[in-house]
Short mmCIF file of C-alpha atoms in Angstrom, two decimals:
data_model
loop_
_atom_site.label_atom_id
_atom_site.label_comp_id
_atom_site.label_asym_id
_atom_site.label_seq_id
_atom_site.Cartn_x
_atom_site.Cartn_y
_atom_site.Cartn_z
CA MET L 1 6.92 62.00 -5.30
CA ILE L 2 6.10 58.56 -3.67
CA ARG L 3 9.11 57.75 -1.03
CA PRO L 4 10.94 53.88 -2.52
CA ALA L 5 10.30 52.62 1.27
CA VAL L 6 7.24 52.64 -0.07
CA THR L 7 6.56 51.64 -3.10
CA LEU L 8 9.05 49.32 -2.36
CA ALA L 9 6.53 48.40 0.57
CA LEU L 10 3.01 48.42 -1.09
CA ILE L 11 4.55 46.38 -3.80
CA ALA L 12 5.50 43.77 -1.33
CA LEU L 13 1.92 44.09 -0.10
CA ALA L 14 0.60 42.86 -2.81
CA VAL L 15 2.74 40.13 -2.80
CA LEU L 16 1.93 39.08 -0.01
CA ALA L 17 -1.99 38.86 -0.38
CA ALA L 18 -1.16 37.26 -3.73
CA ALA L 19 0.54 34.49 -2.09
CA ALA L 20 -1.45 34.23 1.93
CA GLY L 21 -4.48 33.90 -1.50
CA CYS L 22 -6.32 37.16 -0.76
CA THR L 23 -6.83 38.02 -4.32
CA ASP L 24 -8.38 34.47 -5.58
CA THR L 25 -12.31 34.82 -6.09
CA GLU L 26 -13.16 30.64 -6.83
CA PRO L 27 -15.60 29.39 -4.32
CA GLU L 28 -13.45 26.78 -1.55
CA ARG L 29 -15.03 23.52 -3.07
CA THR L 30 -14.99 20.92 0.34
CA VAL L 31 -12.24 18.38 -0.53
CA LEU L 32 -14.02 15.06 0.29
CA THR L 33 -11.17 12.07 1.53
CA VAL L 34 -12.27 9.11 0.15
CA ILE L 35 -9.54 5.70 0.60
CA PRO L 36 -10.93 2.30 -1.19
CA ALA L 37 -9.60 -1.11 -1.57
CA GLY L 38 -7.44 -1.51 -4.92
CA SER L 39 -10.77 -3.43 -6.51
CA LEU L 40 -12.96 -0.67 -5.78
CA LEU L 41 -10.40 1.78 -7.34
CA HIS L 42 -11.54 1.23 -11.37
CA PRO L 43 -15.67 1.47 -9.54
CA LEU L 44 -14.89 4.89 -7.77
CA GLU L 45 -12.88 6.56 -9.75
CA GLU L 46 -16.33 6.74 -12.24
CA ILE L 47 -18.48 6.99 -9.80
CA GLU L 48 -16.13 10.41 -8.28
CA ALA L 49 -16.97 11.69 -11.46
CA ALA L 50 -20.20 11.22 -11.56
CA PHE L 51 -20.95 12.46 -8.23
CA GLU L 52 -18.98 15.42 -8.29
CA ASN L 53 -21.10 17.05 -11.87
CA GLN L 54 -24.71 16.46 -9.54
CA HIS L 55 -22.26 17.93 -6.26
CA PRO L 56 -19.32 20.94 -8.30
CA ASP L 57 -18.89 22.13 -4.09
CA ILE L 58 -17.93 18.93 -3.30
CA ASP L 59 -13.98 17.76 -5.02
CA VAL L 60 -13.52 14.02 -4.16
CA ARG L 61 -10.21 12.63 -3.63
CA ILE L 62 -9.47 9.06 -4.10
CA GLU L 63 -7.18 8.09 -2.72
CA GLY L 64 -6.56 3.60 -3.08
CA HIS L 65 -5.05 1.39 -0.73
CA GLY L 66 -4.96 -2.44 0.56
CA SER L 67 -7.38 -2.57 2.63
CA ILE L 68 -5.79 -3.25 5.54
CA GLN L 69 -4.05 0.28 4.73
CA ALA L 70 -6.70 2.21 3.89
CA ILE L 71 -7.99 1.46 7.86
CA ARG L 72 -4.53 2.52 8.44
CA GLN L 73 -4.74 5.66 7.54
CA VAL L 74 -7.25 7.13 10.44
CA THR L 75 -6.49 4.89 13.10
CA ASP L 76 -2.61 3.98 13.07
CA LEU L 77 -1.66 6.93 11.22
CA GLY L 78 -4.15 9.50 12.44
CA ARG L 79 -5.17 11.37 9.38
CA GLY L 80 -8.91 12.76 8.45
CA ILE L 81 -10.36 10.24 6.17
CA ASP L 82 -13.95 10.96 5.54
CA VAL L 83 -15.22 7.17 4.10
CA VAL L 84 -13.16 4.14 3.39
CA ALA L 85 -14.21 1.35 1.57
CA VAL L 86 -12.22 -1.58 1.49
CA ALA L 87 -12.50 -5.55 -0.05
CA ASP L 88 -12.72 -7.36 3.37
CA ALA L 89 -16.03 -6.02 5.27
CA SER L 90 -14.52 -8.19 8.74
CA LEU L 91 -11.62 -5.85 8.62
CA ILE L 92 -14.06 -2.87 9.61
CA PRO L 93 -15.03 -4.42 13.40
CA ASP L 94 -12.03 -5.77 13.71
CA MET L 95 -10.17 -2.71 14.00
CA MET L 96 -11.35 0.16 13.65
CA TYR L 97 -14.16 -0.24 16.79
CA ILE L 98 -12.27 0.90 18.84
CA PRO L 99 -11.55 3.84 21.17
CA MET L 100 -10.20 6.77 19.18
CA SER L 101 -8.27 7.63 22.21
CA GLU L 102 -8.42 6.52 25.91
CA GLY L 103 -12.08 7.25 27.08
CA SER L 104 -13.53 8.34 23.27
CA GLU L 105 -15.78 7.14 20.66
CA ASN L 106 -15.08 4.58 18.80
CA TYR L 107 -13.39 5.03 15.06
CA THR L 108 -16.78 3.87 13.76
CA ASP L 109 -19.21 1.46 15.03
CA TRP L 110 -21.74 0.35 12.00
CA TYR L 111 -21.01 -0.50 8.13
CA VAL L 112 -22.19 -1.18 5.58
CA PRO L 113 -21.96 -4.37 2.98
CA PHE L 114 -22.73 -3.57 -0.12
CA ALA L 115 -20.96 -5.82 -3.09
CA ARG L 116 -19.40 -9.04 -2.99
CA ASN L 117 -16.62 -10.53 -5.09
CA GLU L 118 -14.86 -13.87 -6.32
CA ILE L 119 -11.52 -15.64 -7.22
CA VAL L 120 -11.58 -16.43 -10.47
CA ILE L 121 -7.82 -17.66 -12.72
CA ALA L 122 -7.76 -15.24 -14.67
CA TYR L 123 -5.37 -16.02 -18.23
CA THR L 124 -4.99 -14.56 -21.81
CA ASP L 125 -5.55 -16.67 -24.90
CA ARG L 126 -1.60 -16.93 -24.51
CA SER L 127 -1.15 -18.46 -22.05
CA THR L 128 0.50 -22.06 -21.42
CA GLY L 129 -2.41 -24.32 -21.78
CA ALA L 130 -5.18 -21.93 -22.43
CA GLU L 131 -6.81 -24.15 -24.95
CA GLU L 132 -7.35 -26.31 -23.03
CA ILE L 133 -8.39 -25.90 -19.97
CA THR L 134 -12.08 -25.32 -18.67
CA VAL L 135 -13.84 -25.30 -15.13
CA GLU L 136 -13.72 -28.99 -14.30
CA ASN L 137 -9.86 -29.29 -14.99
CA TRP L 138 -8.01 -26.20 -13.91
CA TYR L 139 -5.94 -27.00 -11.34
CA ARG L 140 -4.29 -29.81 -13.28
CA VAL L 141 -3.35 -27.23 -15.81
CA LEU L 142 -2.46 -24.83 -12.62
CA ALA L 143 -0.63 -27.90 -11.17
CA ARG L 144 1.78 -28.77 -14.43
CA PRO L 145 5.27 -27.33 -14.06
CA ASP L 146 5.47 -25.47 -16.93
CA VAL L 147 2.93 -23.64 -15.78
CA GLN L 148 3.83 -20.25 -13.87
CA VAL L 149 1.20 -19.11 -11.05
CA GLY L 150 1.19 -15.66 -9.60
CA PHE L 151 -0.82 -13.76 -7.01
CA SER L 152 -0.71 -11.03 -5.16
CA ASN L 153 1.97 -10.70 -1.29
CA PRO L 154 -0.51 -11.98 0.75
CA MET L 155 1.17 -9.70 3.26
CA LEU L 156 -0.34 -7.22 1.49
CA ASP L 157 -2.93 -7.87 -0.12
CA ALA L 158 -6.60 -9.76 0.82
CA CYS L 159 -6.55 -11.45 -3.02
CA GLY L 160 -2.88 -13.01 -1.74
CA TYR L 161 -3.68 -15.21 0.94
CA ARG L 162 -7.33 -15.00 -0.61
CA ALA L 163 -5.54 -17.70 -3.63
CA LEU L 164 -4.01 -19.46 -0.83
CA MET L 165 -7.30 -20.45 0.53
CA VAL L 166 -9.05 -21.29 -2.52
CA THR L 167 -5.72 -23.48 -3.44
CA ALA L 168 -5.84 -25.42 0.19
CA LEU L 169 -10.31 -25.73 -0.41
CA ALA L 170 -9.55 -27.03 -3.77
CA GLU L 171 -7.36 -29.58 -1.93
CA GLU L 172 -9.77 -30.93 -0.71
CA TYR L 173 -13.37 -30.25 -2.92
CA TYR L 174 -11.37 -32.15 -5.53
CA GLY L 175 -9.73 -34.99 -3.16
CA GLU L 176 -6.87 -33.97 -4.29
CA PRO L 177 -3.46 -34.35 -1.65
CA ASP L 178 -0.67 -32.59 -1.96
CA LEU L 179 -2.61 -30.16 -5.33
CA PHE L 180 -1.03 -26.88 -2.73
CA GLU L 181 2.20 -28.11 -3.06
CA ALA L 182 2.14 -29.34 -6.21
CA ILE L 183 0.68 -25.66 -7.98
CA ILE L 184 2.53 -23.70 -4.87
CA GLY L 185 4.03 -24.93 -2.09
CA ASN L 186 6.47 -26.84 -4.03
CA SER L 187 7.55 -24.04 -5.52
CA PHE L 188 9.41 -22.16 -1.77
CA ASP L 189 12.40 -24.17 0.18
CA PRO L 190 10.56 -25.39 2.33
CA PRO L 191 8.01 -26.28 0.62
CA LEU L 192 4.81 -24.30 2.02
CA THR L 193 2.48 -27.44 3.36
CA PRO L 194 -1.45 -27.41 4.59
CA THR L 195 -1.27 -28.65 8.25
CA ARG L 196 -4.84 -30.76 8.60
CA ALA L 197 -6.21 -30.53 12.07
CA GLY L 198 -9.83 -31.08 13.52
CA GLY L 199 -11.26 -30.60 10.24
CA VAL L 200 -9.28 -26.73 9.43
CA ALA L 201 -6.08 -26.36 7.18
CA THR L 202 -3.97 -24.00 8.12
CA ILE L 203 -1.41 -22.36 6.07
CA THR L 204 1.27 -20.44 7.59
CA LEU L 205 3.97 -18.02 5.52
CA PRO L 206 7.69 -17.48 6.05
CA GLU L 207 8.32 -14.42 6.24
CA ARG L 208 9.84 -13.58 3.31
CA MET L 209 7.21 -14.32 0.01
CA ARG L 210 10.04 -15.27 -2.03
CA PRO L 211 9.50 -18.06 -4.46
CA ALA L 212 12.21 -20.96 -5.22
CA ASP L 213 11.90 -21.22 -8.31
CA ALA L 214 9.96 -19.88 -11.54
CA LYS L 215 6.68 -21.34 -11.55
CA VAL L 216 5.11 -19.11 -9.00
CA ALA L 217 5.33 -14.69 -8.87
CA ILE L 218 4.54 -12.98 -5.76
CA ARG L 219 4.20 -9.17 -6.91
CA ASP L 220 2.58 -6.82 -4.44
CA GLY L 221 -0.32 -5.61 -5.60
CA SER L 222 -2.95 -7.07 -8.65
CA ILE L 223 -2.05 -4.92 -11.21
CA TYR L 224 1.78 -6.51 -11.32
CA LEU L 225 0.35 -9.37 -11.90
CA LEU L 226 -2.10 -8.06 -15.27
CA SER L 227 1.20 -6.54 -16.28
CA LEU L 228 2.82 -9.78 -15.78
CA LEU L 229 0.00 -11.38 -17.66
CA ASP L 230 0.57 -9.26 -20.41
CA ALA L 231 3.92 -9.47 -21.36
CA GLY L 232 3.88 -13.20 -20.90
CA GLY L 233 5.44 -13.38 -16.84
CA ILE L 234 2.80 -15.63 -16.00
CA ASP L 235 0.53 -17.79 -17.37
CA TYR L 236 -2.73 -17.59 -14.32
CA ALA L 237 -3.31 -15.33 -12.03
CA PHE L 238 -5.51 -15.69 -8.79
CA GLU L 239 -7.60 -12.42 -9.00
CA TYR L 240 -11.71 -10.85 -8.73
CA ARG L 241 -13.70 -11.12 -11.08
CA SER L 242 -13.94 -8.36 -11.12
CA VAL L 243 -11.08 -7.41 -11.99
CA ALA L 244 -10.78 -9.69 -14.89
CA GLU L 245 -13.06 -8.45 -16.57
CA GLU L 246 -12.11 -5.35 -16.68
CA HIS L 247 -9.30 -6.51 -18.26
CA GLY L 248 -11.18 -7.84 -20.71
CA LEU L 249 -9.20 -11.29 -19.46
CA ARG L 250 -10.35 -14.52 -20.03
CA TRP L 251 -10.81 -16.17 -16.86
CA ILE L 252 -12.43 -19.36 -15.79
CA ASP L 253 -14.97 -18.99 -12.36
CA LEU L 254 -14.92 -21.45 -10.13
CA PRO L 255 -17.07 -23.63 -8.19
CA PRO L 256 -19.44 -21.50 -5.44
CA GLY L 257 -17.58 -24.35 -2.60
CA ILE L 258 -14.13 -22.96 -3.15
CA ASN L 259 -14.58 -19.32 -4.38
CA LEU L 260 -15.33 -17.34 -1.94
CA GLY L 261 -18.29 -15.72 -3.09
CA SER L 262 -20.93 -17.28 -1.76
CA ALA L 263 -22.55 -16.34 1.68
CA GLU L 264 -23.84 -20.08 1.60
CA HIS L 265 -20.56 -21.64 1.78
CA ALA L 266 -19.17 -19.30 4.36
CA ASP L 267 -18.71 -22.41 6.83
CA ASP L 268 -16.82 -23.72 4.17
CA TYR L 269 -14.14 -20.91 3.65
CA GLN L 270 -13.64 -21.50 7.05
CA LYS L 271 -11.66 -24.63 7.44
CA VAL L 272 -9.68 -22.71 5.94
CA HIS L 273 -7.20 -20.49 8.06
CA VAL L 274 -3.64 -18.60 6.59
CA THR L 275 -1.06 -17.50 8.79
CA LEU L 276 1.24 -14.58 8.37
CA GLY L 277 5.13 -14.60 8.92
CA PHE L 278 5.02 -12.41 11.23
CA GLN L 279 2.53 -9.33 12.39
CA ARG L 280 3.28 -6.74 10.39
CA PHE L 281 0.84 -4.06 11.62
CA ARG L 282 0.40 -3.50 15.25
CA SER L 283 -3.02 -3.04 15.06
CA ILE L 284 -4.04 -6.54 13.51
CA GLY L 285 -3.19 -9.87 13.89
CA SER L 286 -1.87 -12.70 11.83
CA GLU L 287 -4.57 -14.28 11.20
CA ARG L 288 -6.82 -14.81 8.18
CA THR L 289 -9.98 -16.87 7.99
CA GLY L 290 -11.23 -18.17 4.47
CA GLN L 291 -14.83 -16.27 3.92
CA PRO L 292 -16.98 -14.86 1.66
CA VAL L 293 -15.45 -11.79 0.39
CA VAL L 294 -17.95 -8.96 1.11
CA TYR L 295 -17.14 -5.53 0.67
CA ALA L 296 -18.36 -2.79 3.21
CA VAL L 297 -18.21 0.94 3.58
CA THR L 298 -18.25 3.03 6.43
CA ILE L 299 -17.59 6.76 7.50
CA PRO L 300 -14.92 7.68 10.18
CA CYS L 301 -16.13 9.34 13.35
CA ASN L 302 -14.12 11.60 13.07
CA ALA L 303 -14.12 12.65 9.62
CA PRO L 304 -13.74 15.86 8.42
CA TYR L 305 -17.40 16.11 7.18
CA PRO L 306 -19.89 13.39 7.37
CA ASP L 307 -22.39 15.32 6.39
CA GLU L 308 -21.05 15.72 2.75
CA ALA L 309 -19.59 11.69 3.74
CA ARG L 310 -23.31 10.11 4.47
CA ILE L 311 -24.30 12.20 0.86
CA PHE L 312 -21.47 10.48 -0.63
CA VAL L 313 -21.57 6.49 0.72
CA GLU L 314 -25.27 7.26 -1.06
CA PHE L 315 -24.30 7.92 -3.37
CA MET L 316 -21.94 5.46 -4.67
CA LEU L 317 -24.14 2.70 -2.71
CA ALA L 318 -26.78 4.10 -5.06
CA ALA L 319 -24.48 3.23 -8.52
CA PHE L 320 -23.13 -0.13 -6.91
CA HIS L 321 -27.12 -1.11 -6.87
CA GLU L 322 -27.20 -0.78 -10.70
CA LYS L 323 -24.92 -3.81 -10.97
CA ARG L 324 -22.06 -2.47 -13.93
CA ALA L 325 -19.83 -4.44 -15.93
CA GLY L 326 -16.42 -5.21 -13.92
CA TRP L 327 -18.34 -3.98 -11.01
CA PRO L 328 -18.34 -5.88 -7.69
CA THR L 329 -21.68 -7.69 -7.96
CA PRO L 330 -24.13 -5.52 -5.74
CA ILE L 331 -25.40 -7.44 -2.21
CA GLU L 332 -29.20 -7.32 -2.79
CA MET D 1 22.09 59.99 9.82
CA ILE D 2 18.99 58.77 8.83
CA PRO D 3 15.64 60.75 9.89
CA VAL D 4 13.33 58.92 12.96
CA HIS D 5 10.70 58.65 9.77
CA ARG D 6 12.48 57.53 6.82
CA LEU D 7 13.72 54.72 9.24
CA CYS D 8 10.44 54.03 10.41
CA SER D 9 9.19 53.51 6.78
CA THR D 10 12.61 51.53 5.68
CA LEU D 11 11.69 49.09 8.75
CA PHE D 12 8.61 48.51 7.62
CA ALA D 13 9.47 47.68 4.39
CA VAL D 14 11.89 45.26 5.68
CA MET D 15 9.13 43.19 7.58
CA LEU D 16 7.19 43.40 5.17
CA LEU D 17 9.78 42.13 3.07
CA SER D 18 10.91 39.56 5.48
CA ALA D 19 7.14 38.33 5.75
CA VAL D 20 7.27 37.91 1.85
CA ALA D 21 10.01 35.60 2.01
CA LEU D 22 8.90 33.81 4.90
CA ALA D 23 5.52 33.16 3.13
CA CYS D 24 6.94 31.89 -0.08
CA GLY D 25 9.15 29.22 1.75
CA CYS D 26 12.51 31.32 1.23
CA LEU D 27 13.83 31.42 4.78
CA GLY D 28 13.01 27.36 5.26
CA THR D 29 15.90 26.02 7.62
CA ALA D 30 18.41 25.61 6.90
CA GLU D 31 19.99 21.41 6.16
CA GLY D 32 20.63 19.92 10.18
CA ALA D 33 20.07 22.66 11.30
CA ASP D 34 17.12 21.07 13.38
CA ALA D 35 17.94 17.36 13.99
CA PRO D 36 15.00 15.98 14.47
CA ASP D 37 14.81 14.27 18.07
CA TRP D 38 14.87 10.77 17.05
CA ASN D 39 16.59 7.38 17.83
CA LEU D 40 17.31 4.49 15.82
CA THR D 41 17.86 1.46 18.30
CA LEU D 42 19.79 -0.93 16.47
CA ALA D 43 19.52 -5.21 17.58
CA GLY D 44 21.62 -7.39 16.67
CA ASP D 45 23.89 -9.93 18.96
CA GLN D 46 23.95 -6.42 21.04
CA GLU D 47 21.35 -3.29 21.32
CA THR D 48 22.49 0.04 20.40
CA VAL D 49 20.90 3.26 20.09
CA LEU D 50 21.80 5.99 17.68
CA THR D 51 20.67 9.86 18.20
CA PHE D 52 19.90 11.29 14.74
CA ALA D 53 23.14 13.32 14.42
CA GLU D 54 25.02 9.43 14.87
CA ILE D 55 23.69 8.11 12.20
CA ARG D 56 24.35 11.72 9.97
CA ALA D 57 27.35 11.17 10.59
CA LEU D 58 28.21 8.22 9.45
CA PRO D 59 29.15 7.44 5.86
CA ALA D 60 26.18 8.59 3.28
CA VAL D 61 26.00 7.69 0.40
CA GLU D 62 23.62 9.19 -2.35
CA GLY D 63 21.16 8.06 -5.79
CA TYR D 64 17.53 8.32 -6.79
CA GLY D 65 14.45 6.32 -5.56
CA TYR D 66 10.87 5.81 -6.85
CA SER D 67 8.39 4.42 -5.61
CA VAL D 68 4.54 2.44 -6.72
CA SER D 69 2.38 1.38 -4.73
CA THR D 70 0.22 -1.74 -4.21
CA VAL D 71 -2.54 0.19 -5.80
CA GLY D 72 -0.22 1.39 -9.10
CA ILE D 73 0.34 4.88 -7.35
CA LYS D 74 3.88 6.47 -8.29
CA TYR D 75 5.95 8.39 -5.63
CA GLY D 76 9.34 10.26 -6.83
CA PRO D 77 11.54 10.64 -8.41
CA ASN D 78 12.97 12.25 -5.41
CA ARG D 79 16.88 12.30 -4.76
CA TYR D 80 18.00 10.65 -1.52
CA ARG D 81 21.15 10.57 0.71
CA GLY D 82 21.57 8.08 3.48
CA VAL D 83 23.07 5.15 4.83
CA LEU D 84 23.66 1.93 4.14
CA LEU D 85 21.12 -0.04 5.85
CA ALA D 86 23.88 -3.26 5.45
CA GLU D 87 26.05 -0.70 6.94
CA LEU D 88 23.65 -0.17 9.82
CA VAL D 89 23.21 -3.54 9.96
CA GLU D 90 27.09 -4.27 10.32
CA MET D 91 27.45 -2.61 13.41
CA ALA D 92 24.19 -4.46 14.93
CA GLY D 93 27.07 -7.37 14.49
CA GLY D 94 26.20 -8.72 10.94
CA VAL D 95 24.00 -10.77 9.34
CA SER D 96 24.58 -14.66 7.61
CA ALA D 97 23.40 -15.79 4.71
CA ASP D 98 19.89 -16.98 6.23
CA ASP D 99 19.33 -14.32 8.70
CA LEU D 100 16.03 -11.85 8.14
CA ILE D 101 16.42 -7.90 9.02
CA TYR D 102 12.87 -6.66 10.60
CA VAL D 103 12.83 -3.14 10.17
CA SER D 104 9.80 -1.47 11.39
CA ALA D 105 8.69 1.85 12.01
CA GLU D 106 6.78 4.30 15.26
CA ASP D 107 3.27 3.68 13.25
CA GLY D 108 3.41 -0.71 14.17
CA TYR D 109 5.08 -1.06 10.52
CA LEU D 110 7.01 -4.03 10.04
CA TRP D 111 9.05 -5.31 6.85
CA VAL D 112 11.21 -7.66 6.63
CA PHE D 113 14.31 -8.36 3.93
CA ASP D 114 17.02 -11.01 3.67
CA THR D 115 20.81 -10.65 2.66
CA ALA D 116 20.50 -10.43 -0.91
CA GLN D 117 17.59 -7.63 -1.28
CA LEU D 118 20.73 -5.85 2.22
CA GLN D 119 22.65 -6.08 -1.07
CA GLY D 120 20.56 -4.78 -3.84
CA GLU D 121 19.14 -7.77 -5.28
CA GLU D 122 15.86 -9.55 -5.05
CA PHE D 123 13.62 -6.18 -6.08
CA PHE D 124 11.42 -6.10 -8.57
CA THR D 125 11.82 -2.65 -11.40
CA PHE D 126 9.14 -0.91 -13.07
CA ASP D 127 9.39 1.68 -16.32
CA GLU D 128 7.02 4.57 -16.18
CA ASN D 129 4.26 2.28 -17.49
CA LEU D 130 5.41 0.33 -14.47
CA ARG D 131 6.30 -2.92 -16.76
CA GLU D 132 8.93 -5.25 -15.09
CA ILE D 133 12.06 -4.42 -16.11
CA PRO D 134 15.79 -5.96 -15.72
CA ALA D 135 17.01 -4.51 -12.33
CA PRO D 136 20.27 -2.52 -12.99
CA PRO D 137 22.58 -2.31 -9.38
CA LEU D 138 20.60 -1.31 -6.14
CA ASN D 139 20.88 0.08 -2.83
CA VAL D 140 18.92 -0.41 0.18
CA ILE D 141 19.44 2.86 2.64
CA LEU D 142 17.88 4.51 5.42
CA ALA D 143 17.71 8.03 4.24
CA TYR D 144 16.88 10.97 6.12
CA ASP D 145 17.16 13.11 3.02
CA GLN D 146 14.81 14.10 0.59
CA ASP D 147 16.07 16.04 -2.15
CA GLY D 148 18.77 17.97 -0.61
CA GLU D 149 15.89 18.52 2.70
CA LEU D 150 15.93 16.48 5.50
CA LEU D 151 12.72 14.05 4.84
CA THR D 152 9.88 15.25 6.05
CA TYR D 153 7.78 13.76 8.64
CA GLU D 154 4.64 13.28 5.83
CA ASP D 155 7.13 12.01 3.62
CA GLY D 156 8.17 9.71 6.63
CA GLY D 157 11.01 11.53 7.66
CA PRO D 158 13.56 11.86 9.94
CA LEU D 159 14.52 8.53 8.32
CA ARG D 160 13.09 5.89 5.90
CA LEU D 161 14.30 2.77 4.25
CA VAL D 162 14.39 3.85 0.54
CA VAL D 163 16.08 1.93 -2.92
CA ILE D 164 17.95 3.84 -4.79
CA ALA D 165 19.47 3.43 -7.90
CA GLU D 166 21.72 5.16 -10.22
CA THR D 167 18.91 7.08 -12.63
CA PRO D 168 16.09 8.58 -12.07
CA ASP D 169 14.09 5.76 -13.86
CA VAL D 170 13.38 2.80 -12.10
CA ILE D 171 10.85 2.62 -10.49
CA THR D 172 10.40 -0.07 -6.99
CA GLU D 173 7.73 -2.17 -5.30
CA GLY D 174 6.68 0.13 -2.01
CA SER D 175 6.31 -2.06 0.26
CA SER D 176 9.79 -2.31 1.15
CA TRP D 177 10.23 1.45 1.67
CA VAL D 178 9.13 2.22 5.47
CA LYS D 179 8.87 5.39 6.89
CA TRP D 180 9.38 6.15 10.87
CA VAL D 181 12.48 3.99 10.47
CA ASP D 182 13.05 3.64 14.55
CA ARG D 183 14.72 0.00 14.89
CA ILE D 184 16.61 -2.53 12.55
CA GLU D 185 16.80 -6.09 14.52
CA VAL D 186 18.48 -9.15 13.55
CA HIS D 187 16.68 -12.11 13.72
CA ARG D 188 19.28 -15.34 13.34
CA ARG D 189 17.87 -18.38 11.23
#
């Protein structure tokens, strides 16, 4: 006869074995952690599904963040990330070409620029002025006091500071002094005004980006602007072209000289700077300079699965080269 | 007296049961048993350093916190307990209407609040579908408990800025939910 204590012990062993996963016969999949910028989320989710079909032994986990926050997962937060893809290629050398610790190798020493984007003015059929806005008059429509404009928080989102850059560039491009103030600046107290010196316009942001009236709306990320557009809370939003296309919005294409989408105009874009109201992160300065919108990908040196990461990156780059609707445009 | 062989098998069973309980997380640290070694610096008219235990001894408030990231990932809802940010700022010497409050963290993150936010105002709030809703009464707290347990490091503990509401269905933007808070600074304007 089996003693109760032994029976108890056998039950306990069985429970322990189950809790420890010893009876699990499923083959373990390699978990690949991929961190893309917000405007890459939709393409990356499609790529994830296609990749996992071809590589059932790899479980791709996509975790979207703003570009700076994406890199910080590797650097400041010390997480084991396999792939990082950002909406501003310059952030990788700025933030990752530094030693992981004193005397050790850099977080990375390379990146692949793979796509570009541009800023557009997104709107809906219900937006005030929707029937009259064109590529020629968009800035006059946005400057009207009854038209509400939205952009994402420049402290948090590259698309946010790029919205400010586009508006400052438009002021010069169209020869319309005070255009920046009419569209954005006058909605702040005190007003937000670009200062111009040596051919460069600098926009210095307050510590709190809080508009003083309803003409301007600022939200943490572009998805909230899309929701506001949909609900009629704003009439126009500064968005990436791919995002407007992905969400079936109407949009106005801006001239290449101001849309941050043309490599040929890189010198023009550099004539606008945005200085953030405070240094949000120790690991990156508070000054942003106008540049073409270029997406880039890298694999951190301390990636847990570098071989699988390389396979994924090759797959991803090939997918982008197919020029799909609603995705950032591939760089040839 | 228990025979030696029976004693051994009973002891064996007890040890195994303990191992099972540990594996299942049943013997978690009792709340408050091990206070984290963490200090908070309050910098206003003067600089004060509070230990974690001193913060926990301050009057506490509770509520539901539910945040969303810049790309729409939702975290929560959870029940949080902590100290009102306004109370900590008061301990730093208080604020005037135009002052700003810098809340910073061990990892180098910094976020700036104004005095309206200190009172739970001017936050954007969303429903489950991330559609904006009128903001109900909110409180901004420095939280140390999440769902009755000490905030883990992974969740931004020991101290994290959290925006709480009375109900669990109010989502706020996560940018102000500063993790690993170690300094609160009043900037006079």
